[in-house]
Coordinates of C-alpha atoms in Angstrom, one line a residue:
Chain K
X1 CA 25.9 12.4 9.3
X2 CA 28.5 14.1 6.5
X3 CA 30.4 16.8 8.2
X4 CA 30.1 20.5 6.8
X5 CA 32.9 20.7 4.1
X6 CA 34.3 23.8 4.8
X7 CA 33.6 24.0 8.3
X8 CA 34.8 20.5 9.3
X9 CA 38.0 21.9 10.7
X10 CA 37.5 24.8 12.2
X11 CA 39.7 27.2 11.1
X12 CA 41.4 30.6 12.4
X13 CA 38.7 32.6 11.4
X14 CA 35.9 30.2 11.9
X15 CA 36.8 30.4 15.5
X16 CA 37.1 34.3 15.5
X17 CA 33.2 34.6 14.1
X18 CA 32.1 31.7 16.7
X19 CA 33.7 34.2 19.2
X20 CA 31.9 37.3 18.0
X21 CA 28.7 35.4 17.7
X22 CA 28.8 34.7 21.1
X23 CA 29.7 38.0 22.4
X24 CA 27.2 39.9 20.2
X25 CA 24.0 37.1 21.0
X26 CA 21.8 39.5 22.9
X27 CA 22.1 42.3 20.6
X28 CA 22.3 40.3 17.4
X29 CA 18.9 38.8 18.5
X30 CA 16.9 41.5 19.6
X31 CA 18.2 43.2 15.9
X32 CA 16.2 39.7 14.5
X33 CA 13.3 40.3 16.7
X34 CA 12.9 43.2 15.7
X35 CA 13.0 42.7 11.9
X36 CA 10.9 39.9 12.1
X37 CA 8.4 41.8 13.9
X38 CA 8.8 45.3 11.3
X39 CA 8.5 42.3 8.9
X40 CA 4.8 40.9 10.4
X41 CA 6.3 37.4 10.9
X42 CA 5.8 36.7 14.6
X43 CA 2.1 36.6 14.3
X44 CA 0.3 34.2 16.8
X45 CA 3.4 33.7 19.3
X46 CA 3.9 34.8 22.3
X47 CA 6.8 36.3 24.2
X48 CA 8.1 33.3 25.7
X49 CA 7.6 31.2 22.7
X50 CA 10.0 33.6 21.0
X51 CA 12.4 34.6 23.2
X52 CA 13.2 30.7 24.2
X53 CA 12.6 29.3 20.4
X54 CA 14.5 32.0 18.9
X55 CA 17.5 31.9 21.7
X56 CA 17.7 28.4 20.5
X57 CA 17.4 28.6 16.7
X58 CA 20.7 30.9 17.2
X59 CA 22.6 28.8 19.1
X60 CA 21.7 26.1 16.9
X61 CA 23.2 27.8 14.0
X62 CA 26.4 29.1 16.0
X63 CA 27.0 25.6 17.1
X64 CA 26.7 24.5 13.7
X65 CA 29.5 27.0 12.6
X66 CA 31.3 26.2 15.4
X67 CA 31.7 22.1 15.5
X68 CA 30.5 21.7 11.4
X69 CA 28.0 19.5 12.3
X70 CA 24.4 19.5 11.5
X71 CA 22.9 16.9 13.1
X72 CA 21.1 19.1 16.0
X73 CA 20.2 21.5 13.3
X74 CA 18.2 18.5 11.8
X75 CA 17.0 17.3 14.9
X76 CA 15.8 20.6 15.7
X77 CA 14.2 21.6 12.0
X78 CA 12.2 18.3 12.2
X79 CA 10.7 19.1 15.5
X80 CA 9.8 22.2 14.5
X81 CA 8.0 21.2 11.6
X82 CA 6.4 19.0 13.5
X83 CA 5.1 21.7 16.1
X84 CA 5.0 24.2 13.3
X85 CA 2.4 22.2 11.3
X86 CA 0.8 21.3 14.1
X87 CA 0.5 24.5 15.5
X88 CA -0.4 26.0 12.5
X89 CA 3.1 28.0 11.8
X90 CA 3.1 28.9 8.7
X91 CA 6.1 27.8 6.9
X92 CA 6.5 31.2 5.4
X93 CA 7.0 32.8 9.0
X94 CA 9.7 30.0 9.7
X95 CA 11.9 30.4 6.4
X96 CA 11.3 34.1 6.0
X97 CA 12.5 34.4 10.1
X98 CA 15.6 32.1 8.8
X99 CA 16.0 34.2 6.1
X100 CA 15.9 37.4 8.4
X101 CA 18.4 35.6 10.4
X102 CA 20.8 35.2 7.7
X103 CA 20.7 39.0 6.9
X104 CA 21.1 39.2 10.6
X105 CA 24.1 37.7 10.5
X106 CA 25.4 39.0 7.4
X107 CA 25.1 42.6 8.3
X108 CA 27.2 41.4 11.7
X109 CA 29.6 39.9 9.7
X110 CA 29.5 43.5 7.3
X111 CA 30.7 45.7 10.8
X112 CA 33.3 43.3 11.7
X113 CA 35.1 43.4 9.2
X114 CA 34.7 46.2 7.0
X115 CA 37.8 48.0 7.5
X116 CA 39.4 44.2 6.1
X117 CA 38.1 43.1 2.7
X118 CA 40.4 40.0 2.4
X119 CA 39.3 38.8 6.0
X120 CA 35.7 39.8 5.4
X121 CA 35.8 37.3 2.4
X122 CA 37.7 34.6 4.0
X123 CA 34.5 35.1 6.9
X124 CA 31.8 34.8 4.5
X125 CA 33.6 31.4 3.1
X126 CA 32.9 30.0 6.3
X127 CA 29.6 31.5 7.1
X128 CA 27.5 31.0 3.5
X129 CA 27.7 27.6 2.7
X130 CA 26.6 27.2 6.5
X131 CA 24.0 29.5 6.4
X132 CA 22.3 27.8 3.3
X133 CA 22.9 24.8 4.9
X134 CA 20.9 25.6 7.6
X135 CA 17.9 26.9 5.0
X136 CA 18.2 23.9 2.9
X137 CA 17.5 21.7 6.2
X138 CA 14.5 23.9 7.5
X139 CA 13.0 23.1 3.9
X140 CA 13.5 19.8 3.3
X141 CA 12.2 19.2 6.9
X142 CA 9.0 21.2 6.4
X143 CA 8.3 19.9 2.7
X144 CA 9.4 16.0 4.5
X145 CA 6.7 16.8 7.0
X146 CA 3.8 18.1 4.8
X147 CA 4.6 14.8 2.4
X148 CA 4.1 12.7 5.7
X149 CA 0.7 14.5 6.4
X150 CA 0.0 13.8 2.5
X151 CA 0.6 10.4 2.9
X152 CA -1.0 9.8 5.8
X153 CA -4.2 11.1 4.3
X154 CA -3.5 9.1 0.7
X155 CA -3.6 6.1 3.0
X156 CA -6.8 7.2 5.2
X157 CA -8.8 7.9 1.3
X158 CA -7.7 4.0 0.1
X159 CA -8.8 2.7 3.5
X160 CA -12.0 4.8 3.1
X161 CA -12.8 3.6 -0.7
X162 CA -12.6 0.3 -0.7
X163 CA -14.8 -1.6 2.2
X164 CA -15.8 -5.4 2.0
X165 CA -19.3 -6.4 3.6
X166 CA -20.2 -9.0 4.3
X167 CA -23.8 -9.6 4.1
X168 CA -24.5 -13.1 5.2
X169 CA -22.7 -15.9 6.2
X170 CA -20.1 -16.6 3.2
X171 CA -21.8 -13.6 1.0
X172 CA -19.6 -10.4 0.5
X173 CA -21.0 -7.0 -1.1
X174 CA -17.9 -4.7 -2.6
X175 CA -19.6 -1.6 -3.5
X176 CA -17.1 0.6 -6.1
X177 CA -17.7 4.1 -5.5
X178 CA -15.4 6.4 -7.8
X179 CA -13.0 6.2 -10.9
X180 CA -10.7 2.8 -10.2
X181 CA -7.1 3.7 -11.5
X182 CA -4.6 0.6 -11.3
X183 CA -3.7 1.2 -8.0
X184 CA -6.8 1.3 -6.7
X185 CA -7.6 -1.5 -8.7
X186 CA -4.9 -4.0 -7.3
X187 CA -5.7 -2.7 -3.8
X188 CA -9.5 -3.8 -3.9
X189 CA -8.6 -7.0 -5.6
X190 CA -5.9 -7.7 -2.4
X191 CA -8.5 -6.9 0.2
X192 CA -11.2 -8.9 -1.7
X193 CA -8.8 -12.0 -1.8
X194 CA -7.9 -12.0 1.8
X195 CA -11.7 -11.1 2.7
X196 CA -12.6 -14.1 1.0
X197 CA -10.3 -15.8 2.6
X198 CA -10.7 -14.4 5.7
X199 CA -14.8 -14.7 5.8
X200 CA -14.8 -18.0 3.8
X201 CA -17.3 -16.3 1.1
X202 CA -18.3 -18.5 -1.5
X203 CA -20.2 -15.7 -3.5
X204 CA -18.9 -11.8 -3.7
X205 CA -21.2 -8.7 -5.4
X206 CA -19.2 -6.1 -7.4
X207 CA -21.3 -3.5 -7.0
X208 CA -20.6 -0.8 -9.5
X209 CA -23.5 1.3 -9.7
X210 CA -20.8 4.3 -8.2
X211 CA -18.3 3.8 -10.9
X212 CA -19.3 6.6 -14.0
X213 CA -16.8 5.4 -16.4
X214 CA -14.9 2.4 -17.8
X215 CA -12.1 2.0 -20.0
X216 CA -10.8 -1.0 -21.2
X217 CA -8.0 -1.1 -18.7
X218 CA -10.8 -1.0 -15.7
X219 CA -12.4 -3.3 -17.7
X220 CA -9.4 -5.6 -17.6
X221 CA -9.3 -4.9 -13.9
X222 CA -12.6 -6.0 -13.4
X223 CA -12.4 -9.0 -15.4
X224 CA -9.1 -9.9 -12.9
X225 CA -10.8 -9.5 -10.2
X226 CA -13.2 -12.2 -11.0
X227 CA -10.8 -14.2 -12.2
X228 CA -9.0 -14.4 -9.0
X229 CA -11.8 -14.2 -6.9
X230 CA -13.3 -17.7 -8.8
X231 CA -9.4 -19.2 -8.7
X232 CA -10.1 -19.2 -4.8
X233 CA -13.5 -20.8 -5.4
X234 CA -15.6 -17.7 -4.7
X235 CA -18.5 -16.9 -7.8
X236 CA -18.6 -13.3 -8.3
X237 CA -22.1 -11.0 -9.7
X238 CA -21.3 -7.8 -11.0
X239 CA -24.8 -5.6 -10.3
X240 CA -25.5 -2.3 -11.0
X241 CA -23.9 -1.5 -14.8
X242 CA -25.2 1.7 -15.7
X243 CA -26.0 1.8 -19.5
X244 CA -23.4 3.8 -20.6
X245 CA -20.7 1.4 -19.0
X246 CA -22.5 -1.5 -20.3
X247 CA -22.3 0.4 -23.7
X248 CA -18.7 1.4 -23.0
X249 CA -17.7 -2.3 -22.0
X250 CA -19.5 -4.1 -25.7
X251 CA -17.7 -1.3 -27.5
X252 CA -14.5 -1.7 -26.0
X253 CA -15.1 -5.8 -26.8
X254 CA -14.8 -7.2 -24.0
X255 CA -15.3 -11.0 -22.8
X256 CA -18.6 -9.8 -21.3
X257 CA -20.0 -13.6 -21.0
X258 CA -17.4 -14.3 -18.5
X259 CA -19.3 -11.8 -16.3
X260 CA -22.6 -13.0 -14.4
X261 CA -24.3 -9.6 -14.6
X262 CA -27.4 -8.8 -12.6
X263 CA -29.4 -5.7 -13.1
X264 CA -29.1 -4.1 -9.4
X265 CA -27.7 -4.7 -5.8
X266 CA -31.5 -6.0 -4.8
X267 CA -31.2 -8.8 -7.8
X268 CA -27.8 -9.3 -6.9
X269 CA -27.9 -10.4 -3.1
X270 CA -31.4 -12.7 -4.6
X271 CA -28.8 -14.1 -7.0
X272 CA -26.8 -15.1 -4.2
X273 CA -29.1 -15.9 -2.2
X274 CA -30.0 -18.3 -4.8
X275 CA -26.3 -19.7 -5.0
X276 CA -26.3 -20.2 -1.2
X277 CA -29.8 -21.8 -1.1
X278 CA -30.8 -19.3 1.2
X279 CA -34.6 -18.2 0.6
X280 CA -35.7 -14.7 2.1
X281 CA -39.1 -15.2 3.7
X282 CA -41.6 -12.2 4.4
X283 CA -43.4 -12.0 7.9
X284 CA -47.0 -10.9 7.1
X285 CA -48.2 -10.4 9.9
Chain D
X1 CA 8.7 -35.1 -2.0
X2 CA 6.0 -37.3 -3.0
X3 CA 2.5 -35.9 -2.1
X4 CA 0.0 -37.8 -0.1
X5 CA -2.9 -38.8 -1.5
X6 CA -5.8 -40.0 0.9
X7 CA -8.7 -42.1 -0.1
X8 CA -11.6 -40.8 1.6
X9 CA -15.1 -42.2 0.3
X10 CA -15.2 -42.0 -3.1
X11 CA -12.7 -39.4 -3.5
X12 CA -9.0 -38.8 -3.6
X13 CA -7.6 -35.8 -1.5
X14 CA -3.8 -34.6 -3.0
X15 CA -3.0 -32.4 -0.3
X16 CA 0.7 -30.3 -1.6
X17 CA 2.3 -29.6 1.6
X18 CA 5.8 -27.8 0.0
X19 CA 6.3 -26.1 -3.3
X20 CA 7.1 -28.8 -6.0
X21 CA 9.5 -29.1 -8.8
X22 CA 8.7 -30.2 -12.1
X23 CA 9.5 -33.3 -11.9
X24 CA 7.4 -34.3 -8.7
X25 CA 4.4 -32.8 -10.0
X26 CA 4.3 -35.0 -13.0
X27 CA 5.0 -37.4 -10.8
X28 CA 1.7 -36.0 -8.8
X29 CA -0.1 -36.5 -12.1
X30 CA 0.7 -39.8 -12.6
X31 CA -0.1 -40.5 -9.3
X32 CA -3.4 -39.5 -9.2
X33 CA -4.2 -40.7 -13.1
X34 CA -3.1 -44.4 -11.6
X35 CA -5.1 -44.0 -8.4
X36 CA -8.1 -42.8 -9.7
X37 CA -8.1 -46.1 -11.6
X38 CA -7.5 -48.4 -8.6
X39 CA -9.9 -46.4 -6.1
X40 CA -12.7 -46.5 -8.7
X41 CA -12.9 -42.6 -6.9
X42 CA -15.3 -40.1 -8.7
X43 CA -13.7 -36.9 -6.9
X44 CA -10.2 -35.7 -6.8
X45 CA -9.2 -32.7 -4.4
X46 CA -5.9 -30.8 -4.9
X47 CA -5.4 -29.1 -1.7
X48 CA -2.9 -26.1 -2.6
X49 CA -3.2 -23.8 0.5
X50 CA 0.2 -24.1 1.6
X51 CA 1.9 -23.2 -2.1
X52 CA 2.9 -19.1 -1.8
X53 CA 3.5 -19.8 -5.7
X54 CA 2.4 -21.1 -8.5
X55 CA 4.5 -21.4 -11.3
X56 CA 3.3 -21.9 -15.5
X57 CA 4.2 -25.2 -15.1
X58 CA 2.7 -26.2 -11.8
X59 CA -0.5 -24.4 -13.6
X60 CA -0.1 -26.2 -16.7
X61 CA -0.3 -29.8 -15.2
X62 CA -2.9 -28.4 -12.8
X63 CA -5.1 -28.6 -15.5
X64 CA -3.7 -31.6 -17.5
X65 CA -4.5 -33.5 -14.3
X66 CA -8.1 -32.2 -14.2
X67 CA -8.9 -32.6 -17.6
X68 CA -6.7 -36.2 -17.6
X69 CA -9.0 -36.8 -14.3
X70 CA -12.3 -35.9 -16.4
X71 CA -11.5 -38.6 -18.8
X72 CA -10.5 -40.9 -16.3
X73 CA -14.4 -40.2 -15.3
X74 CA -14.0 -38.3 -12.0
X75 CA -13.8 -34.6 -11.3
X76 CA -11.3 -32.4 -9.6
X77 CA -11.5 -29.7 -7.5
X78 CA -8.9 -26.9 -6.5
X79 CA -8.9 -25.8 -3.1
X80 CA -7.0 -23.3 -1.0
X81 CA -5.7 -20.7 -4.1
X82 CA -4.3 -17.7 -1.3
X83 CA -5.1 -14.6 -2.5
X84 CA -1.4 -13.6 -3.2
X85 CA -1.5 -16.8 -5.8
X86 CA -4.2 -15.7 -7.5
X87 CA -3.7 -12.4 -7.5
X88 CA -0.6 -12.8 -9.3
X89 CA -1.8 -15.9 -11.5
X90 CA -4.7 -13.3 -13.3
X91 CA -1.4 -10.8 -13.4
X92 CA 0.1 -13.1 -15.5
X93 CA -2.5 -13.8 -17.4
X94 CA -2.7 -17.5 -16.4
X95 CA -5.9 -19.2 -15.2
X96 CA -7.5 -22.5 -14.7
X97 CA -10.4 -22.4 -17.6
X98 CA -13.0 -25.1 -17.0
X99 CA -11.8 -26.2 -13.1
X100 CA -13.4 -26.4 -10.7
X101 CA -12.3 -24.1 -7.6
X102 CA -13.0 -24.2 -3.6
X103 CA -11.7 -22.1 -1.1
X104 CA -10.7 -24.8 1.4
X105 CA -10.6 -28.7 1.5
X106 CA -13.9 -28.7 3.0
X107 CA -15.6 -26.3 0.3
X108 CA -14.4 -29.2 -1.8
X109 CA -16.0 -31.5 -0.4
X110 CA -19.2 -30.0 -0.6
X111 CA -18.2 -29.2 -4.0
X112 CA -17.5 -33.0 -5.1
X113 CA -21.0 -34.3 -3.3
X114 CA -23.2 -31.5 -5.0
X115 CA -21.9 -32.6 -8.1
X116 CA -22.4 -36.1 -7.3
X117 CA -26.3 -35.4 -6.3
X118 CA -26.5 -34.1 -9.4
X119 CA -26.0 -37.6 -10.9
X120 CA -22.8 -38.5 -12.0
X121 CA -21.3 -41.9 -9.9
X122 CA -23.3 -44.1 -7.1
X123 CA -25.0 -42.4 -4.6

């Protein structure tokens, strides 16, 4: 990990502000508590949780100043998004308590060295760019984590949208609920392959009575998907075209013969049925 | 490499074991063009379940050899397309127009006797 630029050796006065940090902790940190709680931010916490998380948020930063190095401030941000979306910490309570920190700290820095205008500039040198730092990795670790839980549930939704039945031996129903885009597309047409693969169908139903729309590039989609399907020797029945898509799809011009249509799911699997030479037989009894 | 072809019944089985260069799969269609002849076979299977691609060429004498095969007076089959191959072939736009497709060798088979059933060849 990149060291801090103007921290990386600590200097004179880098040392001097470690050294006050340290002396002033307790005080400094009840001063936070205290604004954070004027400020409404510790709601849902309780006194432990603060007094141990915050005694280590500080030294956190301090040791940042201190050595220049932010990898235990990363460490730490990403656990604490972790708990914090977890626990349902909002992330406004975490930056705003960083952000009360900073002011914290900055007022600190104010009464140091007031009576000294050079040195209190040199001090704030060393002491912004870490202080944003230090903000900078809070965010990027909270928006990181909420992207994760984003993805995660991106990934639960495709799972969700795009089951393969199969019906009888070597028959497989895909039923299309739902606008197909072109990812969506290319994912059914992968787990259709390897399902027809995988359950040696010979004859697969693309049931899209759920799909309310087509344009020519689901169209296309559809058309692929056939095509590959039949490539790997499987015959595919579209069932269930509502009349506007049928209407959409002759206006739009497509190859429509190389589809074998059937009205609805029911006249699909007899299709099939037919295909495999199985024959449905009622018990009247 | 040259690909073995097994005479089994009255059919040829072409099974590709190892992607192919140009060259050997003209070779593969001359092979099987020849056979065909000599076997008297009314069936042809090209197994291609262990290709992970499928080049315009290998696609393009894929079908030269079954329509070459069809004038030869005997029918061919292609068995074992994975999904990736396919799923890339209707990608690209390519696909095997008028062949006849199986998922495995046996699907092929069955395929090749169905047809033969049907009344084409000896019984």
């Amino acid at each position: 990990m990149a060291r801090g630029t103007t921290s990386g050796t600590p200097n004179n006065i880098t040392k001097e502000l470690v050294a006050n940090f340290k002396r002033e902790r307790d005080r400094l940190r009840q001063q936070w508590v205290a604004q954070m709680t004027a400020n409404n931010l510790l709601a849902g916490l309780t006194q432990e949780e603060i007094e141990s998380e915050f005694a280590t948020i500080y030294d956190t930063c301090v040791g940042c100043l201190e050595t220049g190095s932010y990898e235990g401030a990363e460490k730490y941000a990403l656990r604490m998004a972790e708990r914090g979306v977890l626990r349902g910490m909002t992330t406004e309570q975490i930056i705003g308590g960083l952000l009360v920190l900073r002011d914290v700290y900055g007022r600190a820095l104010f009464s140091w060295f007031q009576k000294d205008m050079a040195k209190l500039n040199k001090a704030l040198d060393a002491y912004e760019p870490m202080a944003n730092r230090i903000l900078a990795i809070v965010s990027m670790a909270f928006i990181k984590e909420r992207e994760q839980v984003v993805r995660q549930q991106q990934e639960a939704i495709r799972e969700l949208s795009t089951p393969v039945l199969q019906v009888r031996d070597r028959m497989l129903i895909l039923p299309i609920i739902g606008m197909i885009d072109s990812m969506r597309a290319r994912q059914l047409m992968e787990q259709l392959l390897v399902s027809i693969r995988d359950n040696r169908a010979k004859v697969v139903i693309l049931d899209v009575t759920g799909v309310p729309a087509v344009d020519s590039r689901v169209a296309n989609h559809i058309l692929q998907t056939v095509d590959a399907a039949r490539l790997m020797g499987a015959a595919t029945i579209v069932t269930g075209m509502s009349p506007e898509v049928a209407q959409a799809l002759v206006a739009i011009g497509v190859d429509v013969v190389r589809f074998n249509t059937v009205g609805n799911l029911q006249g699909g699997i007899e299709e099939a049925d037919r295909i495999l030479g199985y024959k449905v037989i009622a018990n009247l009894e | 490499m040259r690909v073995p072809i097994l005479k089994q019944e009255n059919f040829l089985i072409a099974s590709v074991q190892s992607a192919l260069s140009d060259v050997e799969w003209e070779r593969l269609r001359d092979d099987l063009a020849d056979q065909v002849g000599r076997h008297r076979s009314y069936g042809v299977i090209v197994d291609i379940s262990a290709l992970d691609v499928l080049d315009s060429f290998a696609t393009r004498t894929l079908r030269s050899i079954a329509y070459i095969l069809s004038l030869r007076g005997a029918k061919t089959v292609v068995v074992g397309m994975q999904p990736d191959v396919a799923y890339s072939m209707v990608r690209l736009g390519l696909s095997l127009e008028h062949i006849e497709t199986g998922l495995d060798l046996e699907d092929g088979l069955m395929i090749l006797r169905e047809s033969l059933k049907g009344g084409a060849g000896p019984v």
